[in-house]
Amino acid sequence: MKATSKSAHGKNSSSENSGEDLSSKLGKLFEDSLKDIYWAEKALTKALPKMIKNASSQELVDALENHLSETEEHVRRAEEVFKVIGKEPKTKKCEAMEGLIKEAEEIMKENDEGVMRDAGIILAGQKVEHYEIATYGTLRTFAQTLGLDDAVTLLDQTLEEEKNADQKLTEVAESAINIEAAHEQAE
Ligand SMILES: [Fe+2]
Ligand SMILES: [Fe+2]
């Protein structure tokens, strides 16, 4: 690493926040966030099968199974994004996702199998999707700023699938579970 040199022209030059410096800092933040979501996606490929096993409604099982195969693709896509920036894929533990997965496990333990557990799985699942949507949305914006067009395309594909998964969970909640949960309460 070469030492940062002061501008040859001297006079109050502020090299600290030069465009080049900012873009290398943004590049570092981009890489760190990518490691974080790469860890999260891998963790989800293990968490989703447990949620599927605990779900009762066929519609919910189908939605989760579909998103499990998409999530496996998200892991591969994240690896492609690492390739775009010329780095080896590495994980960095995502504390937020670890917490969300723990929460999902608690909800499944605390609620009896059936409509209530299904409702809890949807709640936990949507929190996960929103975390992913926020992360991929920001990563895509960073990639745009950094001029990483191939990364933008990859991140966009995953972002769309996360949004669809979230939407699907809303539909499942609206169709069966909430109605049944309300009936159960009224009995
Ligand atoms: Fe994902
Ligand atoms: Fe997802």
PDB file of C-alpha atoms and ligand atoms in Angstrom:
ATOM      1  CA  MET A   1       0.000   0.000   0.000  1.00  0.00           C
ATOM      2  CA  LYS A   2       1.400   3.337  -0.927  1.00  0.00           C
ATOM      3  CA  ALA A   3       1.106   6.214   1.453  1.00  0.00           C
ATOM      4  CA  THR A   4      -1.513   8.802   0.677  1.00  0.00           C
ATOM      5  CA  SER A   5       0.332  11.656  -0.926  1.00  0.00           C
ATOM      6  CA  LYS A   6      -0.650  15.236  -0.463  1.00  0.00           C
ATOM      7  CA  SER A   7      -1.583  17.027  -3.620  1.00  0.00           C
ATOM      8  CA  ALA A   8       1.471  18.404  -5.389  1.00  0.00           C
ATOM      9  CA  HIS A   9      -0.409  21.644  -5.746  1.00  0.00           C
ATOM     10  CA  GLY A  10      -0.695  21.945  -1.989  1.00  0.00           C
ATOM     11  CA  LYS A  11      -3.079  24.661  -0.899  1.00  0.00           C
ATOM     12  CA  ASN A  12      -5.783  23.189   1.284  1.00  0.00           C
ATOM     13  CA  SER A  13      -6.466  20.263  -0.975  1.00  0.00           C
ATOM     14  CA  SER A  14      -8.898  17.885   0.703  1.00  0.00           C
ATOM     15  CA  SER A  15      -7.833  14.515  -0.609  1.00  0.00           C
ATOM     16  CA  GLU A  16      -9.731  12.714   2.177  1.00  0.00           C
ATOM     17  CA  ASN A  17     -13.002  12.836   0.368  1.00  0.00           C
ATOM     18  CA  SER A  18     -11.910  12.713  -3.211  1.00  0.00           C
ATOM     19  CA  GLY A  19     -14.175  10.827  -5.579  1.00  0.00           C
ATOM     20  CA  GLU A  20     -11.709   7.985  -5.844  1.00  0.00           C
ATOM     21  CA  ASP A  21     -11.509   7.604  -2.100  1.00  0.00           C
ATOM     22  CA  LEU A  22     -15.262   7.559  -1.699  1.00  0.00           C
ATOM     23  CA  SER A  23     -15.709   4.955  -4.376  1.00  0.00           C
ATOM     24  CA  SER A  24     -13.115   2.658  -2.799  1.00  0.00           C
ATOM     25  CA  LYS A  25     -14.845   3.072   0.571  1.00  0.00           C
ATOM     26  CA  LEU A  26     -18.192   2.342  -1.066  1.00  0.00           C
ATOM     27  CA  GLY A  27     -16.610  -0.674  -2.749  1.00  0.00           C
ATOM     28  CA  LYS A  28     -15.507  -1.944   0.655  1.00  0.00           C
ATOM     29  CA  LEU A  29     -18.979  -1.414   2.129  1.00  0.00           C
ATOM     30  CA  PHE A  30     -20.464  -3.176  -0.897  1.00  0.00           C
ATOM     31  CA  GLU A  31     -18.179  -6.172  -0.423  1.00  0.00           C
ATOM     32  CA  ASP A  32     -18.898  -6.355   3.328  1.00  0.00           C
ATOM     33  CA  SER A  33     -22.652  -6.219   2.758  1.00  0.00           C
ATOM     34  CA  LEU A  34     -22.354  -8.891   0.094  1.00  0.00           C
ATOM     35  CA  LYS A  35     -20.532 -11.164   2.569  1.00  0.00           C
ATOM     36  CA  ASP A  36     -23.314 -10.508   5.064  1.00  0.00           C
ATOM     37  CA  ILE A  37     -26.162 -11.404   2.681  1.00  0.00           C
ATOM     38  CA  TYR A  38     -24.178 -14.401   1.388  1.00  0.00           C
ATOM     39  CA  TRP A  39     -24.071 -15.730   4.972  1.00  0.00           C
ATOM     40  CA  ALA A  40     -27.787 -14.945   5.373  1.00  0.00           C
ATOM     41  CA  GLU A  41     -28.817 -16.758   2.188  1.00  0.00           C
ATOM     42  CA  LYS A  42     -26.828 -19.822   3.178  1.00  0.00           C
ATOM     43  CA  ALA A  43     -28.428 -19.790   6.634  1.00  0.00           C
ATOM     44  CA  LEU A  44     -31.865 -19.537   5.006  1.00  0.00           C
ATOM     45  CA  THR A  45     -31.267 -22.661   2.915  1.00  0.00           C
ATOM     46  CA  LYS A  46     -31.075 -24.452   6.276  1.00  0.00           C
ATOM     47  CA  ALA A  47     -33.877 -22.541   8.039  1.00  0.00           C
ATOM     48  CA  LEU A  48     -36.510 -22.789   5.292  1.00  0.00           C
ATOM     49  CA  PRO A  49     -36.719 -26.622   5.346  1.00  0.00           C
ATOM     50  CA  LYS A  50     -37.542 -26.409   9.085  1.00  0.00           C
ATOM     51  CA  MET A  51     -40.276 -23.874   8.362  1.00  0.00           C
ATOM     52  CA  ILE A  52     -41.660 -26.124   5.602  1.00  0.00           C
ATOM     53  CA  LYS A  53     -41.733 -29.087   8.002  1.00  0.00           C
ATOM     54  CA  ASN A  54     -43.672 -27.002  10.523  1.00  0.00           C
ATOM     55  CA  ALA A  55     -46.185 -25.535   8.070  1.00  0.00           C
ATOM     56  CA  SER A  56     -49.636 -27.095   7.743  1.00  0.00           C
ATOM     57  CA  SER A  57     -51.405 -25.323   4.889  1.00  0.00           C
ATOM     58  CA  GLN A  58     -50.501 -26.669   1.466  1.00  0.00           C
ATOM     59  CA  GLU A  59     -50.453 -23.152   0.063  1.00  0.00           C
ATOM     60  CA  LEU A  60     -47.852 -22.103   2.634  1.00  0.00           C
ATOM     61  CA  VAL A  61     -45.785 -25.251   2.079  1.00  0.00           C
ATOM     62  CA  ASP A  62     -45.797 -24.593  -1.687  1.00  0.00           C
ATOM     63  CA  ALA A  63     -44.802 -20.936  -1.237  1.00  0.00           C
ATOM     64  CA  LEU A  64     -41.918 -21.868   1.079  1.00  0.00           C
ATOM     65  CA  GLU A  65     -40.716 -24.716  -1.125  1.00  0.00           C
ATOM     66  CA  ASN A  66     -40.728 -22.459  -4.148  1.00  0.00           C
ATOM     67  CA  HIS A  67     -38.748 -19.847  -2.244  1.00  0.00           C
ATOM     68  CA  LEU A  68     -36.296 -22.439  -0.960  1.00  0.00           C
ATOM     69  CA  SER A  69     -35.259 -23.257  -4.520  1.00  0.00           C
ATOM     70  CA  GLU A  70     -35.055 -19.523  -5.286  1.00  0.00           C
ATOM     71  CA  THR A  71     -32.914 -19.057  -2.172  1.00  0.00           C
ATOM     72  CA  GLU A  72     -30.485 -21.729  -3.387  1.00  0.00           C
ATOM     73  CA  GLU A  73     -30.238 -19.674  -6.570  1.00  0.00           C
ATOM     74  CA  HIS A  74     -29.631 -16.526  -4.473  1.00  0.00           C
ATOM     75  CA  VAL A  75     -26.573 -18.205  -2.966  1.00  0.00           C
ATOM     76  CA  ARG A  76     -25.240 -18.932  -6.461  1.00  0.00           C
ATOM     77  CA  ARG A  77     -26.059 -15.415  -7.652  1.00  0.00           C
ATOM     78  CA  ALA A  78     -24.221 -13.887  -4.704  1.00  0.00           C
ATOM     79  CA  GLU A  79     -21.194 -15.964  -5.752  1.00  0.00           C
ATOM     80  CA  GLU A  80     -21.489 -14.497  -9.246  1.00  0.00           C
ATOM     81  CA  VAL A  81     -21.539 -10.985  -7.787  1.00  0.00           C
ATOM     82  CA  PHE A  82     -18.272 -11.797  -5.961  1.00  0.00           C
ATOM     83  CA  LYS A  83     -16.879 -12.791  -9.365  1.00  0.00           C
ATOM     84  CA  VAL A  84     -17.941  -9.442 -10.835  1.00  0.00           C
ATOM     85  CA  ILE A  85     -15.850  -7.620  -8.209  1.00  0.00           C
ATOM     86  CA  GLY A  86     -12.993 -10.084  -8.603  1.00  0.00           C
ATOM     87  CA  LYS A  87     -13.216 -11.516  -5.085  1.00  0.00           C
ATOM     88  CA  GLU A  88     -13.512 -15.002  -3.663  1.00  0.00           C
ATOM     89  CA  PRO A  89     -16.937 -15.629  -2.092  1.00  0.00           C
ATOM     90  CA  LYS A  90     -16.660 -15.229   1.671  1.00  0.00           C
ATOM     91  CA  THR A  91     -19.290 -15.155   4.391  1.00  0.00           C
ATOM     92  CA  LYS A  92     -19.545 -12.738   7.277  1.00  0.00           C
ATOM     93  CA  LYS A  93     -21.984 -13.681   9.997  1.00  0.00           C
ATOM     94  CA  CYS A  94     -25.161 -11.654   9.693  1.00  0.00           C
ATOM     95  CA  GLU A  95     -26.352 -10.947  13.232  1.00  0.00           C
ATOM     96  CA  ALA A  96     -29.681  -9.604  12.004  1.00  0.00           C
ATOM     97  CA  MET A  97     -30.546 -12.728  10.031  1.00  0.00           C
ATOM     98  CA  GLU A  98     -29.383 -14.957  12.856  1.00  0.00           C
ATOM     99  CA  GLY A  99     -31.832 -13.106  15.125  1.00  0.00           C
ATOM    100  CA  LEU A 100     -34.686 -13.377  12.632  1.00  0.00           C
ATOM    101  CA  ILE A 101     -34.114 -17.111  12.241  1.00  0.00           C
ATOM    102  CA  LYS A 102     -34.017 -17.558  16.022  1.00  0.00           C
ATOM    103  CA  GLU A 103     -37.275 -15.672  16.254  1.00  0.00           C
ATOM    104  CA  ALA A 104     -38.828 -17.981  13.663  1.00  0.00           C
ATOM    105  CA  GLU A 105     -37.723 -21.025  15.664  1.00  0.00           C
ATOM    106  CA  GLU A 106     -39.250 -19.605  18.850  1.00  0.00           C
ATOM    107  CA  ILE A 107     -42.543 -18.823  17.130  1.00  0.00           C
ATOM    108  CA  MET A 108     -42.728 -22.388  15.824  1.00  0.00           C
ATOM    109  CA  LYS A 109     -42.052 -23.798  19.283  1.00  0.00           C
ATOM    110  CA  GLU A 110     -44.541 -21.529  21.044  1.00  0.00           C
ATOM    111  CA  ASN A 111     -47.493 -22.040  18.717  1.00  0.00           C
ATOM    112  CA  ASP A 112     -49.430 -25.248  18.264  1.00  0.00           C
ATOM    113  CA  GLU A 113     -49.236 -26.885  14.896  1.00  0.00           C
ATOM    114  CA  GLY A 114     -51.929 -25.650  12.538  1.00  0.00           C
ATOM    115  CA  VAL A 115     -53.258 -22.223  11.687  1.00  0.00           C
ATOM    116  CA  MET A 116     -51.524 -20.350  14.502  1.00  0.00           C
ATOM    117  CA  ARG A 117     -48.122 -21.835  13.773  1.00  0.00           C
ATOM    118  CA  ASP A 118     -48.694 -21.119  10.079  1.00  0.00           C
ATOM    119  CA  ALA A 119     -49.538 -17.503  10.915  1.00  0.00           C
ATOM    120  CA  GLY A 120     -46.326 -17.276  12.959  1.00  0.00           C
ATOM    121  CA  ILE A 121     -44.272 -18.743  10.113  1.00  0.00           C
ATOM    122  CA  ILE A 122     -45.706 -16.129   7.746  1.00  0.00           C
ATOM    123  CA  LEU A 123     -44.867 -13.355  10.211  1.00  0.00           C
ATOM    124  CA  ALA A 124     -41.294 -14.580  10.612  1.00  0.00           C
ATOM    125  CA  GLY A 125     -40.952 -15.221   6.881  1.00  0.00           C
ATOM    126  CA  GLN A 126     -42.060 -11.738   5.937  1.00  0.00           C
ATOM    127  CA  LYS A 127     -39.580 -10.176   8.354  1.00  0.00           C
ATOM    128  CA  VAL A 128     -36.847 -12.166   6.618  1.00  0.00           C
ATOM    129  CA  GLU A 129     -38.023 -11.059   3.164  1.00  0.00           C
ATOM    130  CA  HIS A 130     -38.108  -7.416   4.218  1.00  0.00           C
ATOM    131  CA  TYR A 131     -34.554  -7.650   5.507  1.00  0.00           C
ATOM    132  CA  GLU A 132     -33.479  -9.157   2.187  1.00  0.00           C
ATOM    133  CA  ILE A 133     -35.408  -6.563   0.169  1.00  0.00           C
ATOM    134  CA  ALA A 134     -33.707  -3.735   2.085  1.00  0.00           C
ATOM    135  CA  THR A 135     -30.274  -5.291   1.619  1.00  0.00           C
ATOM    136  CA  TYR A 136     -30.592  -6.111  -2.079  1.00  0.00           C
ATOM    137  CA  GLY A 137     -32.165  -2.730  -2.825  1.00  0.00           C
ATOM    138  CA  THR A 138     -29.208  -0.940  -1.267  1.00  0.00           C
ATOM    139  CA  LEU A 139     -26.634  -3.288  -2.809  1.00  0.00           C
ATOM    140  CA  ARG A 140     -28.159  -2.655  -6.228  1.00  0.00           C
ATOM    141  CA  THR A 141     -27.935   1.108  -5.714  1.00  0.00           C
ATOM    142  CA  PHE A 142     -24.300   0.787  -4.603  1.00  0.00           C
ATOM    143  CA  ALA A 143     -23.538  -1.377  -7.661  1.00  0.00           C
ATOM    144  CA  GLN A 144     -25.115   1.269  -9.893  1.00  0.00           C
ATOM    145  CA  THR A 145     -23.008   3.994  -8.306  1.00  0.00           C
ATOM    146  CA  LEU A 146     -19.891   1.866  -8.691  1.00  0.00           C
ATOM    147  CA  GLY A 147     -20.669   1.168 -12.350  1.00  0.00           C
ATOM    148  CA  LEU A 148     -20.927  -2.590 -11.790  1.00  0.00           C
ATOM    149  CA  ASP A 149     -23.579  -3.253 -14.439  1.00  0.00           C
ATOM    150  CA  ASP A 150     -23.422  -7.055 -14.288  1.00  0.00           C
ATOM    151  CA  ALA A 151     -23.846  -6.938 -10.524  1.00  0.00           C
ATOM    152  CA  VAL A 152     -26.863  -4.637 -10.908  1.00  0.00           C
ATOM    153  CA  THR A 153     -28.540  -7.224 -13.167  1.00  0.00           C
ATOM    154  CA  LEU A 154     -27.854 -10.096 -10.764  1.00  0.00           C
ATOM    155  CA  LEU A 155     -28.953  -8.158  -7.676  1.00  0.00           C
ATOM    156  CA  ASP A 156     -32.089  -6.993  -9.452  1.00  0.00           C
ATOM    157  CA  GLN A 157     -33.116 -10.565 -10.263  1.00  0.00           C
ATOM    158  CA  THR A 158     -32.791 -11.615  -6.642  1.00  0.00           C
ATOM    159  CA  LEU A 159     -34.528  -8.458  -5.406  1.00  0.00           C
ATOM    160  CA  GLU A 160     -37.551  -9.200  -7.617  1.00  0.00           C
ATOM    161  CA  GLU A 161     -37.782 -12.764  -6.264  1.00  0.00           C
ATOM    162  CA  GLU A 162     -37.649 -11.494  -2.672  1.00  0.00           C
ATOM    163  CA  LYS A 163     -40.455  -9.031  -3.409  1.00  0.00           C
ATOM    164  CA  ASN A 164     -42.529 -11.787  -5.014  1.00  0.00           C
ATOM    165  CA  ALA A 165     -41.928 -14.092  -2.059  1.00  0.00           C
ATOM    166  CA  ASP A 166     -43.082 -11.370   0.315  1.00  0.00           C
ATOM    167  CA  GLN A 167     -46.175 -10.753  -1.827  1.00  0.00           C
ATOM    168  CA  LYS A 168     -46.929 -14.474  -1.960  1.00  0.00           C
ATOM    169  CA  LEU A 169     -46.771 -14.719   1.837  1.00  0.00           C
ATOM    170  CA  THR A 170     -49.202 -11.810   2.111  1.00  0.00           C
ATOM    171  CA  GLU A 171     -51.591 -13.644  -0.204  1.00  0.00           C
ATOM    172  CA  VAL A 172     -51.336 -16.856   1.813  1.00  0.00           C
ATOM    173  CA  ALA A 173     -52.043 -14.907   4.986  1.00  0.00           C
ATOM    174  CA  GLU A 174     -55.033 -13.177   3.459  1.00  0.00           C
ATOM    175  CA  SER A 175     -56.567 -16.251   1.897  1.00  0.00           C
ATOM    176  CA  ALA A 176     -56.710 -18.944   4.536  1.00  0.00           C
ATOM    177  CA  ILE A 177     -54.805 -18.425   7.685  1.00  0.00           C
ATOM    178  CA  ASN A 178     -56.195 -15.190   9.028  1.00  0.00           C
ATOM    179  CA  ILE A 179     -59.766 -16.249   8.400  1.00  0.00           C
ATOM    180  CA  GLU A 180     -59.248 -19.575  10.142  1.00  0.00           C
ATOM    181  CA  ALA A 181     -57.368 -17.966  12.996  1.00  0.00           C
ATOM    182  CA  ALA A 182     -60.269 -15.610  13.544  1.00  0.00           C
ATOM    183  CA  HIS A 183     -62.721 -18.529  13.527  1.00  0.00           C
ATOM    184  CA  GLU A 184     -60.635 -20.403  16.057  1.00  0.00           C
ATOM    185  CA  GLN A 185     -60.636 -17.363  18.305  1.00  0.00           C
ATOM    186  CA  ALA A 186     -64.400 -17.001  18.060  1.00  0.00           C
ATOM    187  CA  GLU A 187     -65.020 -20.629  19.060  1.00  0.00           C
TER     188      GLU A 187
HETATM  189 FE    FE B   1     -32.844 -14.592  -0.791  1.00  0.00          FE
HETATM  190 FE    FE B   2     -36.004 -14.505   0.509  1.00  0.00          FE
END
